[in-house]
Structure formats: structure tokens, C-alpha cells
GROMACS .gro file of C-alpha atoms in nm:
model
  116
    1GLN     CA    1   9.523  -0.587  10.565
    2VAL     CA    2   9.789  -0.818  10.426
    3GLN     CA    3   9.960  -0.748  10.148
    4LEU     CA    4  10.187  -0.979   9.939
    5VAL     CA    5  10.548  -0.818   9.831
    6GLU     CA    6  10.668  -0.967   9.515
    7SER     CA    7  11.049  -0.904   9.401
    8GLY     CA    8  11.289  -1.051   9.121
    9GLY     CA    9  11.112  -0.977   8.792
   10GLY     CA   10  11.325  -0.830   8.503
   11LEU     CA   11  11.457  -0.914   8.175
   12VAL     CA   12  11.646  -1.230   8.023
   13GLN     CA   13  11.808  -1.400   7.751
   14ALA     CA   14  11.600  -1.702   7.671
   15GLY     CA   15  11.795  -1.976   7.867
   16GLY     CA   16  11.850  -1.793   8.188
   17SER     CA   17  11.716  -1.787   8.499
   18LEU     CA   18  11.524  -1.548   8.754
   19ARG     CA   19  11.407  -1.603   9.091
   20LEU     CA   20  11.117  -1.391   9.204
   21SER     CA   21  11.015  -1.387   9.619
   22CYS     CA   22  10.718  -1.276   9.757
   23THR     CA   23  10.694  -1.221  10.136
   24ALA     CA   24  10.332  -1.164  10.321
   25SER     CA   25  10.363  -0.852  10.518
   26ARG     CA   26  10.194  -0.990  10.781
   27ARG     CA   27  10.357  -1.234  10.979
   28THR     CA   28  10.078  -1.347  11.203
   29ILE     CA   29   9.917  -1.468  10.893
   30SER     CA   30   9.791  -1.835  10.938
   31VAL     CA   31   9.886  -1.939  10.517
   32TYR     CA   32   9.766  -2.266  10.425
   33ALA     CA   33   9.921  -2.213  10.066
   34MET     CA   34  10.143  -1.982   9.867
   35GLY     CA   35  10.229  -2.010   9.512
   36TRP     CA   36  10.272  -1.811   9.162
   37HIS     CA   37  10.019  -1.729   8.895
   38ARG     CA   38  10.112  -1.564   8.576
   39GLN     CA   39   9.946  -1.413   8.305
   40ALA     CA   40  10.073  -1.344   7.935
   41PRO     CA   41   9.943  -1.053   7.696
   42GLY     CA   42   9.564  -1.191   7.577
   43LYS     CA   43   9.566  -1.511   7.805
   44GLN     CA   44   9.440  -1.627   8.105
   45ARG     CA   45   9.589  -1.616   8.447
   46GLU     CA   46   9.717  -1.962   8.539
   47SER     CA   47   9.887  -2.146   8.794
   48VAL     CA   48  10.224  -2.199   8.788
   49ALA     CA   49  10.345  -2.336   9.143
   50VAL     CA   50  10.259  -2.380   9.450
   51ILE     CA   51  10.404  -2.511   9.820
   52THR     CA   52  10.136  -2.575  10.098
   53SER     CA   53  10.248  -2.552  10.473
   54SER     CA   54  10.288  -2.911  10.494
   55GLY     CA   55  10.565  -2.847  10.209
   56SER     CA   56  10.353  -3.005   9.926
   57THR     CA   57  10.472  -2.879   9.598
   58ASN     CA   58  10.297  -2.846   9.277
   59TYR     CA   59  10.354  -2.731   8.929
   60ALA     CA   60  10.211  -2.679   8.582
   61ASP     CA   61  10.308  -2.929   8.348
   62SER     CA   62  10.516  -2.635   8.101
   63VAL     CA   63  10.737  -2.549   8.409
   64LYS     CA   64  10.816  -2.892   8.571
   65GLY     CA   65  11.201  -2.971   8.578
   66ARG     CA   66  11.257  -2.564   8.495
   67PHE     CA   67  11.089  -2.377   8.794
   68THR     CA   68  11.151  -2.474   9.177
   69ILE     CA   69  10.907  -2.353   9.430
   70SER     CA   70  11.033  -2.318   9.801
   71GLY     CA   71  10.926  -2.119  10.146
   72ASN     CA   72  10.996  -2.100  10.524
   73ASN     CA   73  10.823  -2.313  10.760
   74ALA     CA   74  10.581  -2.036  10.791
   75VAL     CA   75  10.473  -1.989  10.455
   76THR     CA   76  10.509  -1.645  10.503
   77THR     CA   77  10.775  -1.612  10.206
   78VAL     CA   78  10.814  -1.785   9.893
   79TYR     CA   79  11.078  -1.818   9.636
   80LEU     CA   80  11.024  -1.917   9.256
   81GLN     CA   81  11.384  -2.019   9.077
   82MET     CA   82  11.334  -2.037   8.717
   83ASN     CA   83  11.621  -2.161   8.536
   84SER     CA   84  11.628  -2.253   8.145
   85LEU     CA   85  11.378  -1.949   8.034
   86LYS     CA   86  11.193  -1.967   7.748
   87PRO     CA   87  10.999  -1.658   7.583
   88GLU     CA   88  10.648  -1.829   7.627
   89ASP     CA   89  10.717  -1.790   8.024
   90THR     CA   90  10.712  -1.420   7.949
   91ALA     CA   91  10.418  -1.298   8.150
   92VAL     CA   92  10.314  -1.057   8.490
   93TYR     CA   93  10.376  -1.325   8.778
   94TYR     CA   94  10.164  -1.295   9.105
   95CYS     CA   95  10.199  -1.409   9.403
   96ARG     CA   96   9.953  -1.570   9.594
   97ALA     CA   97   9.849  -1.688   9.951
   98VAL     CA   98   9.570  -1.851  10.082
   99ASP     CA   99   9.490  -1.902  10.465
  100TYR     CA  100   9.314  -2.159  10.673
  101ASN     CA  101   8.999  -1.977  10.649
  102GLY     CA  102   8.981  -1.953  10.292
  103MET     CA  103   9.072  -1.588  10.247
  104GLU     CA  104   9.295  -1.522   9.952
  105TYR     CA  105   9.549  -1.275   9.916
  106TRP     CA  106   9.733  -1.140   9.569
  107GLY     CA  107  10.039  -0.930   9.501
  108LYS     CA  108  10.086  -0.665   9.235
  109GLY     CA  109  10.240  -0.879   9.010
  110THR     CA  110  10.604  -0.886   8.870
  111LEU     CA  111  10.711  -0.832   8.509
  112VAL     CA  112  10.900  -1.118   8.360
  113THR     CA  113  11.016  -1.075   8.031
  114VAL     CA  114  11.199  -1.381   7.831
  115HIS     CA  115  11.378  -1.281   7.460
  116SER     CA  116  11.493  -1.469   7.235
   0.00000   0.00000   0.00000
């Protein structure tokens, strides 16, 4: 069983920065892509940023230019650098991994709260 362990959430003032980390517990997993989703209160979960094993990245329009996703070569650890945070970025952030068999794995989530 693969577990995704997230860290780095917290409380920050608007305009500030946070860095989230996510590590897959089993390093033999063949990861096709890892990324971050978020879910704000009363809203659906949405994709924030994704990085594939080839290094391709994709971002939600709402975070482009402010968030950066990066990972190690095996894509078993990913980071989300979040700059210029806004109150609307407040959400629980979930790490997600997809392997080459199409199996997906989710972390338990880490809370990011941005206050104005």
C-alpha cells in the first residue's frame, strides 16, 4: 500500500508564501504523475498543479505565475511553492499520484489558511 505523506500547510498572511511537500512512502512505485488538488469549504475539489515523470507541468489558471510545482527525478517527492497567497487559496491541499497502471493514490490533506 502506497501512502502519500504531505507537510507544509499552515496559516499565512495574504501575500506570503508556503511550501508544501509530498512524499510517496514506497519508492518503488512507478509514478506517471504527481500533483496537488485543493478543496475549499463548500466547493468541489480542483486540480492545482501536476508534474509528470517527463517533467511536464500544468497549472490551474488561478495559480499560474504564483505557484510552482517541482519534484525529484523519480517523481516520488513533489513540492508546491506557493507565493503571493490570497485568501481564496485557503483550502485543504491534497497530494495525488498516478502510476503507470492507472492506479491513483491520495494523501490525507494539509490545511492552508490565508488571512487578509
